[in-house]
Amino acid sequence: MIDRRKFIKSLSALGMSLPVLKSDLLAKPKKVAKGNPIILCSRGEKWGRKVLRPGWEVLRKRGSLLDAVEASANVTELDPEDTSVGYGGLPNMDGVVQLDASIMNGPDHNCGSVACIEGVKTPSSVARLVMERTDHIHLVGKGAQDFAIMHGFKIENLLTEKTRKIWVRWRENLSDKDDYFPPKSEKGSDKRTTGTINVLGVDSNGDVAGITTTSGLAWKIPGRVGDSPIIGAGLYLDNEVGAVGATGRGEEMIRSCGSFLGVELMRNGLSPQEACEEVCKRIIDINGGASKVDFNDKIVALGKNGDVGCASIREKKDDFPEIATWSKKGFKVTKGTYLIEQK
Ligand code: GLY
């Protein structure tokens, strides 16, 4: 065994210094801005106000940051009109709604998540219980559902009439080699959503927390897990730096460790906006350049000091990358940037 002191001595005798330890490279906590508390979601005007209102109410009354982000995430999860999250989310190829969600808490760097959970409208609340009431981080499928039942969650049909009809239309238009056919008057939809929502917050102590929740890729193969419940992919945060979340094509966030990357870029001095753009660039590079990219991801970031960022890989007509925030200054929508223009 090499004694560290002896090792340092022998290095200095050779005129060498010890490489900087990884922890010495970590940025010192940024000064917490007076602008906090703040809560952010990855939606613009249409959903932002509705989603953030209950979370802001909790923060305004100096309530718990985890309660705040959960209250906001639950809004979209419980709303049947949102077809990409929770109840009323688009189903898998068999017509079954399977939900993914994760939560992370800055002060103890703890996290919890559920994947492919069926029948529970608010998967982010189950993820929070995984974090707070177990020694595990990730529960999937039947195990996640049994855990939710144990904690009193009701098992319900998450497919609404609206999403059932969209699914049937997709199924009937999928192939001309099977026995299904759509009504003559109807055109099939080829829209495969990966909507998702991220809710990130910083409280007045400067502590950070976040949630990502989704019904995942529409018509996915049963059992497919996206980025949302994978810590470091669809959500990551560090209490000394801030939080990053993602929506869009989950597979790309997983293979780039995109949210972890965004937080580490902020730790190394990039602003939340620069970090979001850099993650998008990394994904484009991994894929061999802009001409090879036919999907989209949107990255959102919240610095510990309340600074925000938002960037998407591609421009999407009628869907500018934007985020909403609520702080003492009120409700605000901020436009992000995109890297690849729509042709
Ligand atoms: N980002 C959501 C998903 O790919 O499942």
Coordinates of C-alpha atoms and ligand atoms in Angstrom, one line a residue:
M1 CA 0.0 0.0 0.0
I2 CA 1.4 3.4 -0.9
D3 CA 1.0 6.0 1.9
R4 CA -0.4 9.2 0.3
R5 CA 2.0 11.4 2.3
K6 CA 5.0 9.4 1.2
F7 CA 3.7 9.4 -2.3
I8 CA 3.3 13.2 -2.3
K9 CA 6.8 13.6 -0.9
S10 CA 8.3 11.4 -3.6
L11 CA 6.4 13.2 -6.3
S12 CA 7.7 16.6 -5.1
A13 CA 11.3 15.2 -5.0
L14 CA 10.8 14.5 -8.7
G15 CA 9.5 18.0 -9.2
M16 CA 6.0 16.7 -9.9
S17 CA 2.7 17.6 -8.2
L18 CA -0.3 15.4 -7.5
P19 CA -3.0 15.6 -10.0
V20 CA -6.0 17.6 -8.7
L21 CA -8.5 15.3 -7.1
K22 CA -11.9 15.2 -8.8
S23 CA -13.6 16.8 -5.8
D24 CA -11.2 19.7 -6.0
L25 CA -12.5 20.5 -9.5
L26 CA -16.1 20.8 -8.3
A27 CA -17.3 24.4 -8.4
K28 CA -18.0 26.0 -5.1
P29 CA -21.7 26.5 -4.4
K30 CA -22.9 29.5 -6.4
K31 CA -24.3 32.4 -4.4
V32 CA -28.0 31.9 -3.9
A33 CA -29.8 34.7 -5.7
K34 CA -32.5 36.7 -4.0
G35 CA -34.8 35.7 -6.9
N36 CA -35.4 32.3 -5.4
P37 CA -37.7 30.5 -4.8
I38 CA -38.6 29.7 -8.4
I39 CA -40.4 26.8 -10.1
L40 CA -40.0 26.0 -13.8
C41 CA -41.8 23.7 -16.2
S42 CA -41.0 22.6 -19.7
R43 CA -44.2 24.1 -21.2
G44 CA -45.2 27.5 -22.4
E45 CA -48.2 29.7 -21.9
K46 CA -50.8 27.0 -22.7
W47 CA -49.9 24.7 -19.8
G48 CA -47.4 26.6 -17.8
R49 CA -49.7 28.8 -15.7
K50 CA -52.0 25.9 -14.8
V51 CA -49.1 23.6 -14.0
L52 CA -47.0 26.0 -11.9
R53 CA -49.8 27.7 -9.9
P54 CA -50.1 24.9 -7.2
G55 CA -46.4 24.5 -7.0
W56 CA -45.8 28.2 -6.6
E57 CA -48.5 28.4 -3.9
V58 CA -46.5 25.8 -1.9
L59 CA -43.2 27.7 -2.4
R60 CA -44.7 31.1 -1.7
K61 CA -45.9 29.8 1.7
R62 CA -42.3 28.5 2.3
G63 CA -43.7 24.9 2.0
S64 CA -41.6 21.9 1.0
L65 CA -39.9 22.1 -2.4
L66 CA -40.7 18.4 -3.0
D67 CA -44.4 19.1 -2.3
A68 CA -44.2 22.0 -4.8
V69 CA -42.7 20.1 -7.7
E70 CA -45.0 17.1 -7.0
A71 CA -48.1 19.3 -6.9
S72 CA -47.2 20.8 -10.3
A73 CA -46.3 17.5 -11.9
N74 CA -49.6 16.1 -10.7
V75 CA -51.5 18.7 -12.7
T76 CA -50.6 17.3 -16.1
E77 CA -50.6 13.7 -14.8
L78 CA -54.3 14.1 -13.8
D79 CA -55.4 16.1 -16.8
P80 CA -57.0 13.8 -19.5
E81 CA -56.4 16.5 -22.1
D82 CA -52.6 16.0 -22.0
T83 CA -52.0 12.9 -24.2
S84 CA -48.3 12.6 -23.3
V85 CA -48.4 12.4 -19.5
G86 CA -50.3 10.4 -16.9
Y87 CA -54.0 9.8 -17.2
G88 CA -55.0 10.2 -20.8
G89 CA -51.5 9.6 -22.1
L90 CA -51.2 7.7 -25.4
P91 CA -50.8 3.9 -24.9
N92 CA -48.3 1.4 -26.1
M93 CA -48.8 -0.7 -29.3
D94 CA -51.3 -3.0 -27.4
G95 CA -53.4 -0.1 -26.2
V96 CA -52.1 -0.2 -22.7
V97 CA -50.9 3.1 -21.0
Q98 CA -47.5 2.5 -19.3
L99 CA -46.1 5.4 -17.4
D100 CA -42.5 6.5 -16.5
A101 CA -41.5 9.1 -13.9
S102 CA -38.6 10.2 -11.7
I103 CA -37.9 12.6 -8.9
M104 CA -34.7 13.9 -7.4
N105 CA -34.0 15.8 -4.3
G106 CA -31.0 18.1 -4.0
P107 CA -30.1 18.2 -0.3
D108 CA -29.6 14.5 0.2
H109 CA -29.0 13.7 -3.5
N110 CA -31.6 11.0 -3.3
C111 CA -33.9 9.9 -6.1
G112 CA -36.7 7.5 -7.0
S113 CA -38.4 6.4 -10.1
V114 CA -41.0 4.1 -11.6
A115 CA -41.1 2.7 -15.2
C116 CA -43.8 0.9 -17.1
I117 CA -46.3 1.4 -14.3
E118 CA -49.9 0.7 -15.3
G119 CA -53.1 2.0 -13.8
V120 CA -51.8 4.8 -11.6
K121 CA -52.6 8.3 -12.6
T122 CA -49.8 10.0 -10.8
P123 CA -46.5 8.1 -11.3
S124 CA -44.4 10.9 -10.0
S125 CA -46.0 10.5 -6.5
V126 CA -45.2 6.8 -6.6
A127 CA -41.6 7.7 -7.6
R128 CA -41.4 10.1 -4.6
L129 CA -42.5 7.2 -2.3
V130 CA -39.8 5.0 -3.8
M131 CA -37.3 7.7 -2.9
E132 CA -38.7 8.4 0.6
R133 CA -40.0 5.0 1.8
T134 CA -37.6 2.4 0.3
D135 CA -33.9 1.8 0.1
H136 CA -34.3 1.4 -3.7
I137 CA -34.3 3.9 -6.6
H138 CA -36.1 2.2 -9.5
L139 CA -39.2 0.0 -9.5
V140 CA -40.8 -1.3 -12.7
G141 CA -44.0 -2.8 -14.0
K142 CA -46.0 -5.0 -11.7
G143 CA -43.6 -4.4 -8.8
A144 CA -44.1 -0.7 -9.1
Q145 CA -47.9 -1.1 -9.3
D146 CA -48.0 -3.4 -6.3
F147 CA -45.9 -0.9 -4.4
A148 CA -48.4 1.9 -5.3
I149 CA -51.3 -0.3 -4.2
M150 CA -49.5 -0.9 -0.9
H151 CA -49.4 2.9 -0.4
G152 CA -53.1 3.3 -1.2
F153 CA -53.1 4.3 -4.8
K154 CA -56.2 3.3 -6.9
I155 CA -55.7 1.2 -10.0
E156 CA -57.7 2.8 -12.8
N157 CA -58.1 2.6 -16.6
L158 CA -55.8 5.3 -17.9
L159 CA -57.0 5.1 -21.5
T160 CA -59.6 7.8 -22.2
E161 CA -62.2 7.7 -25.0
K162 CA -60.0 10.2 -26.8
T163 CA -56.8 8.2 -26.6
R164 CA -58.6 4.9 -27.3
K165 CA -59.9 6.4 -30.5
I166 CA -56.5 7.7 -31.5
W167 CA -54.9 4.3 -30.8
V168 CA -57.6 2.4 -32.8
R169 CA -57.0 4.8 -35.7
W170 CA -53.3 4.1 -35.5
R171 CA -53.9 0.4 -35.3
E172 CA -56.2 0.3 -38.2
N173 CA -53.9 2.3 -40.4
L174 CA -50.7 0.5 -39.5
S175 CA -50.7 -2.0 -42.3
D176 CA -52.6 -3.1 -45.3
K177 CA -51.5 -6.6 -44.7
D178 CA -53.6 -7.2 -41.6
D179 CA -57.4 -7.6 -41.2
Y180 CA -58.1 -4.2 -39.7
F181 CA -59.2 -1.2 -41.8
P182 CA -60.3 2.2 -40.9
P183 CA -63.7 3.8 -41.7
K184 CA -63.4 5.0 -45.3
S185 CA -63.7 8.6 -44.4
E186 CA -60.9 8.6 -41.9
K187 CA -57.2 9.3 -42.4
G188 CA -54.7 7.7 -39.9
S189 CA -52.5 9.8 -37.7
D190 CA -48.8 9.1 -37.8
K191 CA -48.0 11.3 -34.9
R192 CA -45.9 9.5 -32.3
T193 CA -45.6 11.8 -29.3
T194 CA -43.0 11.9 -26.6
G195 CA -44.5 14.9 -24.8
T196 CA -43.4 14.5 -21.2
I197 CA -43.1 17.3 -18.6
N198 CA -40.2 18.4 -16.5
V199 CA -40.8 20.4 -13.3
L200 CA -37.7 21.9 -11.6
G201 CA -37.5 24.1 -8.6
V202 CA -35.2 26.0 -6.2
D203 CA -36.5 27.1 -2.8
S204 CA -35.6 30.1 -0.7
N205 CA -32.7 28.1 0.9
G206 CA -31.3 27.5 -2.5
D207 CA -32.1 23.8 -2.4
V208 CA -33.0 22.1 -5.7
A209 CA -35.5 19.4 -6.7
G210 CA -37.1 18.1 -9.9
I211 CA -39.5 15.7 -11.5
T212 CA -39.9 14.2 -15.0
T213 CA -43.1 12.4 -15.9
T214 CA -44.4 10.9 -19.1
S215 CA -46.5 8.2 -20.9
G216 CA -43.5 7.8 -23.1
L217 CA -43.4 7.2 -26.8
A218 CA -46.8 6.5 -28.3
W219 CA -47.3 3.0 -29.6
K220 CA -44.1 1.8 -28.0
I221 CA -43.3 -1.9 -27.7
P222 CA -44.7 -3.0 -24.3
G223 CA -42.0 -2.8 -21.7
R224 CA -40.1 0.0 -23.4
V225 CA -38.5 2.4 -20.9
G226 CA -37.7 5.9 -22.0
D227 CA -35.3 8.5 -20.5
S228 CA -37.8 10.0 -18.0
P229 CA -37.3 7.5 -15.2
I230 CA -33.6 7.1 -15.8
I231 CA -31.6 9.3 -13.4
G232 CA -29.0 11.3 -15.5
A233 CA -31.0 10.9 -18.7
G234 CA -34.4 12.5 -18.4
L235 CA -33.6 14.2 -15.1
Y236 CA -30.6 15.1 -13.0
L237 CA -29.7 17.7 -10.5
D238 CA -27.0 18.6 -8.0
N239 CA -27.8 20.8 -5.0
E240 CA -24.6 22.8 -5.6
V241 CA -25.3 23.5 -9.2
G242 CA -28.9 23.2 -10.4
A243 CA -31.2 20.9 -12.3
V244 CA -31.7 19.7 -15.9
G245 CA -34.6 17.8 -17.5
A246 CA -35.5 16.7 -21.0
T247 CA -38.4 15.9 -23.2
G248 CA -38.5 14.3 -26.6
R249 CA -36.8 11.2 -28.0
G250 CA -35.8 9.4 -24.8
E251 CA -33.3 7.0 -26.4
E252 CA -31.1 9.9 -27.4
M253 CA -31.1 11.3 -23.8
I254 CA -30.2 7.9 -22.5
R255 CA -27.2 7.4 -24.8
S256 CA -25.9 10.8 -24.2
C257 CA -26.6 10.8 -20.4
G258 CA -28.0 14.2 -21.4
S259 CA -29.3 15.6 -18.1
F260 CA -26.2 14.5 -16.2
L261 CA -24.1 16.1 -18.9
G262 CA -26.1 19.4 -18.7
V263 CA -25.6 19.6 -14.9
E264 CA -21.8 18.9 -15.2
L265 CA -21.5 21.6 -17.9
M266 CA -23.1 24.1 -15.6
R267 CA -20.8 22.9 -12.8
N268 CA -17.9 23.8 -15.1
G269 CA -19.2 27.3 -15.6
L270 CA -21.6 27.2 -18.5
S271 CA -24.9 29.1 -18.0
P272 CA -28.1 27.0 -18.0
Q273 CA -28.8 28.2 -21.5
E274 CA -25.3 27.4 -22.8
A275 CA -25.5 24.0 -21.1
C276 CA -28.9 23.2 -22.8
E277 CA -27.4 24.1 -26.2
E278 CA -24.3 22.1 -25.6
V279 CA -26.3 19.0 -24.7
C280 CA -28.2 19.4 -28.0
K281 CA -24.9 19.7 -29.9
R282 CA -23.6 16.6 -28.2
I283 CA -26.6 14.6 -29.3
I284 CA -26.2 15.9 -32.9
D285 CA -22.5 14.9 -32.9
I286 CA -23.3 11.4 -31.5
N287 CA -25.6 11.0 -34.4
G288 CA -23.1 12.0 -37.0
G289 CA -24.3 15.6 -37.7
A290 CA -27.4 17.6 -38.3
S291 CA -28.3 15.8 -41.6
K292 CA -28.7 12.5 -39.7
V293 CA -31.1 13.9 -37.0
D294 CA -34.7 13.2 -37.7
F295 CA -35.9 13.4 -34.1
N296 CA -36.2 16.1 -31.5
D297 CA -35.2 16.6 -27.8
K298 CA -35.8 19.7 -25.7
I299 CA -33.5 20.4 -22.8
V300 CA -34.4 22.7 -19.9
A301 CA -32.2 23.8 -17.1
L302 CA -32.5 25.8 -13.8
G303 CA -29.4 27.1 -12.1
K304 CA -29.2 27.1 -8.3
N305 CA -29.2 30.9 -8.6
G306 CA -32.5 30.9 -10.5
D307 CA -31.1 31.4 -14.0
V308 CA -32.9 29.3 -16.6
G309 CA -32.1 27.7 -20.0
C310 CA -34.1 26.0 -22.8
A311 CA -32.9 24.6 -26.1
S312 CA -34.2 22.0 -28.6
I313 CA -32.4 20.2 -31.3
R314 CA -34.8 21.1 -34.1
E315 CA -37.2 23.8 -34.9
K316 CA -40.7 22.6 -34.7
K317 CA -43.4 24.5 -36.5
D318 CA -46.0 25.9 -34.1
D319 CA -44.1 24.6 -31.2
F320 CA -41.3 26.9 -30.2
P321 CA -39.0 25.6 -27.5
E322 CA -40.1 27.5 -24.4
I323 CA -40.4 27.2 -20.6
A324 CA -42.6 28.8 -18.0
T325 CA -41.4 29.9 -14.6
W326 CA -43.1 31.3 -11.5
S327 CA -41.1 33.3 -8.9
K328 CA -41.7 36.4 -6.8
K329 CA -41.6 38.4 -10.1
G330 CA -44.7 36.4 -11.2
F331 CA -45.4 34.0 -14.1
K332 CA -43.2 34.3 -17.1
V333 CA -42.7 32.4 -20.4
T334 CA -39.2 32.3 -21.8
K335 CA -38.4 31.3 -25.3
G336 CA -35.5 29.0 -25.9
T337 CA -33.3 28.3 -28.9
Y338 CA -33.1 25.5 -31.5
L339 CA -30.1 24.3 -33.4
I340 CA -31.5 22.9 -36.6
E341 CA -33.9 24.9 -38.7
Q342 CA -37.0 23.2 -40.2
K343 CA -36.6 22.8 -43.9
Ligands
GLY1 N1 -38.9 11.5 -23.4 C1 -40.0 10.6 -23.2 C2 -39.7 9.3 -23.7 O1 -39.0 9.1 -24.7 O2 -40.2 8.3 -23.2

